[in-house]
C-alpha atoms as a printed R data frame, in Angstrom:
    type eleno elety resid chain resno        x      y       z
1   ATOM     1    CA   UNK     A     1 -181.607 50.061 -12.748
2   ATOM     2    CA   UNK     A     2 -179.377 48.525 -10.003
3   ATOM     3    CA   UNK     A     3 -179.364 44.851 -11.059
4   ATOM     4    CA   UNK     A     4 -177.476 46.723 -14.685
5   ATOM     5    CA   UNK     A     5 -174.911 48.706 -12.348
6   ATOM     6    CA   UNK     A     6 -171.847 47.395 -10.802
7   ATOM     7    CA   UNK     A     7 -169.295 48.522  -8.024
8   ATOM     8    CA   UNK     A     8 -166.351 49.852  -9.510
9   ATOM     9    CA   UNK     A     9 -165.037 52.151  -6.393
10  ATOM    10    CA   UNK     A    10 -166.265 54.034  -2.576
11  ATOM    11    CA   UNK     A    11 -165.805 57.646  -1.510
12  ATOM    12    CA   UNK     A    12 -163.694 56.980   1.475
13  ATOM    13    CA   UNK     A    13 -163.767 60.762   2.434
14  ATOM    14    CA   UNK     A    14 -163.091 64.343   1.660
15  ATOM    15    CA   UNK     A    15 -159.800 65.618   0.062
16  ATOM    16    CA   UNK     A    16 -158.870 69.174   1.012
17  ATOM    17    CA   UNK     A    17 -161.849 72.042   1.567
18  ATOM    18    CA   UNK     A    18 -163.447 72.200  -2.227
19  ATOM    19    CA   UNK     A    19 -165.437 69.423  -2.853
20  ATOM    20    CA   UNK     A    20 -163.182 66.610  -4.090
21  ATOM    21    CA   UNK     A    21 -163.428 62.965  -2.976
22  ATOM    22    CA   UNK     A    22 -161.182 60.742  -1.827
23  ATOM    23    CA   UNK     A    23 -161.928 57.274  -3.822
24  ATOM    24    CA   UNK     A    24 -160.750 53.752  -3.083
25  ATOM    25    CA   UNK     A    25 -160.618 51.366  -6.066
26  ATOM    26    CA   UNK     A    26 -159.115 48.540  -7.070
27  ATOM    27    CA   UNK     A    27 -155.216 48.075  -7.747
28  ATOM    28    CA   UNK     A    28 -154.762 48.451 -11.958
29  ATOM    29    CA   UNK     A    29 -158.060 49.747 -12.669
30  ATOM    30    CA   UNK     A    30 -156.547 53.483 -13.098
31  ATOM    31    CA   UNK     A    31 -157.109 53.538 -16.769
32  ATOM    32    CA   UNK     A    32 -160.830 53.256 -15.746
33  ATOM    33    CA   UNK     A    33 -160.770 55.887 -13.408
34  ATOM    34    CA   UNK     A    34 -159.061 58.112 -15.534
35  ATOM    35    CA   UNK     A    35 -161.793 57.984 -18.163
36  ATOM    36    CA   UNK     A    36 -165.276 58.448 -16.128
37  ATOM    37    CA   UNK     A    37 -166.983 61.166 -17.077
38  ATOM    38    CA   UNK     A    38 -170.122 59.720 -14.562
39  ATOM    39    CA   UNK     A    39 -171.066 57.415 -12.157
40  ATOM    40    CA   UNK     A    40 -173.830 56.184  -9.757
41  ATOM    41    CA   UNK     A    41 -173.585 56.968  -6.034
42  ATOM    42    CA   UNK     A    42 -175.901 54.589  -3.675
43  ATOM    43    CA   UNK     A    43 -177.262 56.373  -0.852
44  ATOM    44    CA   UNK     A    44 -179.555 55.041   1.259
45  ATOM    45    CA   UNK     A    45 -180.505 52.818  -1.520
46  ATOM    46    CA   UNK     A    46 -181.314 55.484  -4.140
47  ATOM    47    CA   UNK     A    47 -178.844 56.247  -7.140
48  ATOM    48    CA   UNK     A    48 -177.729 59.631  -7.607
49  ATOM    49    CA   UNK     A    49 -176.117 60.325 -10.984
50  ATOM    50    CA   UNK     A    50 -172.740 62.020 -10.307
51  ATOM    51    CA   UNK     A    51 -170.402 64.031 -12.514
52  ATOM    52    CA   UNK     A    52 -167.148 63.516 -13.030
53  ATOM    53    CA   UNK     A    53 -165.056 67.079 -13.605
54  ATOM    54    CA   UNK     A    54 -161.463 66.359 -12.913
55  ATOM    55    CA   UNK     A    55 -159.358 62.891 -11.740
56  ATOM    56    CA   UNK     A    56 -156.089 62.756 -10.466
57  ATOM    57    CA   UNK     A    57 -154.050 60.284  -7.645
58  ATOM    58    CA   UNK     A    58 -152.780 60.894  -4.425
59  ATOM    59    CA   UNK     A    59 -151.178 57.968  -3.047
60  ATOM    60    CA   UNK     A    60 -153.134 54.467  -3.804
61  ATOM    61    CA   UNK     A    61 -156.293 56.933  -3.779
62  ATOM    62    CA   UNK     A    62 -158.191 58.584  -6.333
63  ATOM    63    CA   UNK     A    63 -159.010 62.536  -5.623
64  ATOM    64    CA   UNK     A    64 -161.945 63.184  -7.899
65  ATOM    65    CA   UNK     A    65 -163.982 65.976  -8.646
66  ATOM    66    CA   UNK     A    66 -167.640 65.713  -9.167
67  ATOM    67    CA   UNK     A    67 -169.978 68.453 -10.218
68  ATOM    68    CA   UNK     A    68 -172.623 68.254  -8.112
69  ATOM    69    CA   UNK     A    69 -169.846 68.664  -4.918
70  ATOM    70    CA   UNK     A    70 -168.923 72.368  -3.882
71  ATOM    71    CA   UNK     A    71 -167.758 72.399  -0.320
72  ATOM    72    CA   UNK     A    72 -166.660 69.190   2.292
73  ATOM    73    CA   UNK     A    73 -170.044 69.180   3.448
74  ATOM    74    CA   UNK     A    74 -171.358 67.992   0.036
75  ATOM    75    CA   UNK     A    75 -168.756 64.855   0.127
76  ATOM    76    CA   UNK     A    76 -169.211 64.212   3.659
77  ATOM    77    CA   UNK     A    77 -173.210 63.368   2.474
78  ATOM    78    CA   UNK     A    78 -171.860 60.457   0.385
79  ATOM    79    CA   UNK     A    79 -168.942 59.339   2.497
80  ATOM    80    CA   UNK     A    80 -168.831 55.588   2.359
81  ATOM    81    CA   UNK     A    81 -170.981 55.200  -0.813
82  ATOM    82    CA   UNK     A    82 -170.170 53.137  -3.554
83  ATOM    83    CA   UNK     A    83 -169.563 53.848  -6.860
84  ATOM    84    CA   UNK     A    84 -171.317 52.191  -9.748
85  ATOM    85    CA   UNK     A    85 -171.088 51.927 -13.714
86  ATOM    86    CA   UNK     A    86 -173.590 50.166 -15.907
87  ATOM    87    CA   UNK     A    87 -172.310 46.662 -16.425
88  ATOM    88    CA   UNK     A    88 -171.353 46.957 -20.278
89  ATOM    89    CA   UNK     A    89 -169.081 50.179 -19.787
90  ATOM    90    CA   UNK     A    90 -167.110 47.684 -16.980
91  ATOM    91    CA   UNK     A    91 -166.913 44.908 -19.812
92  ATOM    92    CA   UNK     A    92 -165.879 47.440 -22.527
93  ATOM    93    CA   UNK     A    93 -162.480 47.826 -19.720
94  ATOM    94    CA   UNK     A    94 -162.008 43.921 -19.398
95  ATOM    95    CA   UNK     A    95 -158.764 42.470 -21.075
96  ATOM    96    CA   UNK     A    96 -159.438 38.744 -22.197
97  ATOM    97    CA   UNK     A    97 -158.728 37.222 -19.075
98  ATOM    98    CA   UNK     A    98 -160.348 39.090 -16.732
99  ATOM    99    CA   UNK     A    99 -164.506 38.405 -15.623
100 ATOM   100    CA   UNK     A   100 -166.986 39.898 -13.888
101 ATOM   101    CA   UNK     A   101 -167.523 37.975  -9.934
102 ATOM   102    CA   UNK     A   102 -171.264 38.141 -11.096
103 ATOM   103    CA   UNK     A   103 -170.609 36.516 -14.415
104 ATOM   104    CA   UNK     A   104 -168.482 33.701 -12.942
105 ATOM   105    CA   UNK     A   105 -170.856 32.820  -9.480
106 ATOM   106    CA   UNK     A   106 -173.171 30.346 -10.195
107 ATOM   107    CA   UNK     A   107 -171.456 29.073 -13.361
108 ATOM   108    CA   UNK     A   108 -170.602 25.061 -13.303
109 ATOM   109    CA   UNK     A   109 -167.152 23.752 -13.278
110 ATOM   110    CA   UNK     A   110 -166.026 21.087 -15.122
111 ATOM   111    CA   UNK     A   111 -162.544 18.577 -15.339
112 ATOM   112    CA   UNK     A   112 -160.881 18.059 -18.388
113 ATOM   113    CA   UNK     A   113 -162.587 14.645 -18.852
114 ATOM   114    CA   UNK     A   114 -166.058 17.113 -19.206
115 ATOM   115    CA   UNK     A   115 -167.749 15.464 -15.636
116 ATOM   116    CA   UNK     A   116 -169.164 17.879 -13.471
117 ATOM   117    CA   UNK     A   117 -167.292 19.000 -10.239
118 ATOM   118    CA   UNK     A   118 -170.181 21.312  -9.050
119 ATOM   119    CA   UNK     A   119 -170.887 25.444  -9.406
120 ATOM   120    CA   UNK     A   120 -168.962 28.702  -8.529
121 ATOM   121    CA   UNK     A   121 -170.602 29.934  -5.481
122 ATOM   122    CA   UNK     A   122 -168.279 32.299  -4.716
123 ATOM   123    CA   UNK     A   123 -164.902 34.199  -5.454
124 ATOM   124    CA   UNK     A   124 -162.134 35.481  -3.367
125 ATOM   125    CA   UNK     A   125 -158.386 36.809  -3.336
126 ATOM   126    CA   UNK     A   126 -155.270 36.035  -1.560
127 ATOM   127    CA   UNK     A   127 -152.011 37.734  -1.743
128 ATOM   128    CA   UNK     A   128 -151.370 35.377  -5.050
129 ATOM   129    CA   UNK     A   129 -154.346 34.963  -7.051
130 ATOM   130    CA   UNK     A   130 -158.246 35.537  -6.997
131 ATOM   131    CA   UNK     A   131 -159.879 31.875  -5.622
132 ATOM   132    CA   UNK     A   132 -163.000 30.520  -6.902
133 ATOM   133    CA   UNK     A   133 -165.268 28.776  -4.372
134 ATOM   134    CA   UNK     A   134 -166.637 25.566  -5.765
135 ATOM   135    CA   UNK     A   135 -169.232 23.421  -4.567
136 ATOM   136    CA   UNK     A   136 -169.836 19.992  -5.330
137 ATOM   137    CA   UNK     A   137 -172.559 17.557  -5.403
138 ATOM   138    CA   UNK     A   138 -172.053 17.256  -1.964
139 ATOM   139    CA   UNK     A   139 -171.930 20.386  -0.558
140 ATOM   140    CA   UNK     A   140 -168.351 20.704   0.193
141 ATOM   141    CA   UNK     A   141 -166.919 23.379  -0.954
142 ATOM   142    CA   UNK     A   142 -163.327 23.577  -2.585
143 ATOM   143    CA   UNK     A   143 -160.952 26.898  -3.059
144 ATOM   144    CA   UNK     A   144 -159.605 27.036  -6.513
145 ATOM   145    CA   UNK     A   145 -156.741 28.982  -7.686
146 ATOM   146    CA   UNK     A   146 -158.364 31.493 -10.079
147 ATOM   147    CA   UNK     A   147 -155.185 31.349 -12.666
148 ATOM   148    CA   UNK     A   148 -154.947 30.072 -16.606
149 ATOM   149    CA   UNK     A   149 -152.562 26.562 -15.448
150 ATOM   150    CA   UNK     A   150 -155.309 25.768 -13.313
151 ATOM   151    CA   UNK     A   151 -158.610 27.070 -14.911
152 ATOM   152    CA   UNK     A   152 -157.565 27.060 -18.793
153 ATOM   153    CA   UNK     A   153 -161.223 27.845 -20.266
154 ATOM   154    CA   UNK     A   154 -163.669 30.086 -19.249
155 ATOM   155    CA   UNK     A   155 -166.304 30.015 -21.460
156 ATOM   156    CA   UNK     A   156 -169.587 33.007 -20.574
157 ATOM   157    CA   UNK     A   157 -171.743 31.905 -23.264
158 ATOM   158    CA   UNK     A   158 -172.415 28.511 -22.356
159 ATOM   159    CA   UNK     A   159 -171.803 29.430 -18.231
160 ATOM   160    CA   UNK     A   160 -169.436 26.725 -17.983
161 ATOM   161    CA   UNK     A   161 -165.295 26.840 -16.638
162 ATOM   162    CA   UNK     A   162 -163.393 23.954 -17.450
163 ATOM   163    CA   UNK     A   163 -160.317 22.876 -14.555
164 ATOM   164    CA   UNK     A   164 -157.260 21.393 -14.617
165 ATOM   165    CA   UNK     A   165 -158.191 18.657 -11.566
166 ATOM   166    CA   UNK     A   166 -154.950 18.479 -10.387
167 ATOM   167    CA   UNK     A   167 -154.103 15.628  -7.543
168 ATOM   168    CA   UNK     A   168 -155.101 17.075  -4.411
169 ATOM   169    CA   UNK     A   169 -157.789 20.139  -5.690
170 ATOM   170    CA   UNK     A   170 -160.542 18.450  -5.427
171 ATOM   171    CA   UNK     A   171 -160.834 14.632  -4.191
């Protein structure tokens, strides 16, 4: 079951004295949030299917409402457990230029002359832009701005991102 479920938010803590959660997500995915109607808690590595009865923000935070929560005791249980969706309701959310981390590790990366630079092996963020780790055929690893000027194809089928090899990127 886990290796079809992905992270989409934590219970941080309790909010107020009847039940709801406190939830950290990431920035722009409110519309997601909005529409759960379930999720997966992971709790001392078990799943535990959780109901979603009401959603509403407080600050960056969303206060949510799960069935299976009456009283701050119930939250407090599951305080600092992540959230999880199965991976095709995440997709179904993605606009056309965003990817899964776990679709885009281990995919190769390619200039625009079609030679091999090496694989993702991992991504990050800055203030600017997401960065994709790349490692090439000699180990070193390079950070490359994850944006469309610099990485103009991105192609999941065929697990293969195409680079703009600008002077300086990667010697």
């Amino acid at each position: 079951m886990s290796e079809n479920l992905i992270s989409i938010a934590k219970i941080l803590n309790f909010h107020g004295i009847k039940g709801e959660a406190k939830i950290g997500f990431t920035k722009g995915r409110e519309n997601q949030i909005v529409a759960l109607k379930k999720v997966f808690a992971k709790k001392d590595g078990q799943f535990s299917e959780l109901n979603v009865s009401s959603v509403r923000f407080h600050k960056h935070f969303a206060i949510i409402k799960f069935k299976e929560f009456k009283t701050v005791n119930d939250v407090e249980e599951f305080k600092g457990c992540d959230l999880f969706l199965p991976k095709e309701e995440v997709e179904e959310t993605l606009s056309n230029d965003e990817f899964l981390i776990s679709d885009l590790v281990g995919m190769d990366v390619y200039d625009e002359d079609g030679s091999c630079i090496g694989n993702v092996v991992a991504v990050g963020e800055n203030l600017a832009n997401d960065l994709l780790s790349v490692k090439d055929g000699n180990g070193k690893e390079h950070l490359v701005p994850f944006v469309k000027e610099i990485v103009p194809v991105v192609d999941l089928k065929a697990k293969r991102i195409v680079i703009n090899n600008i002077e300086g990127l990667i010697n």
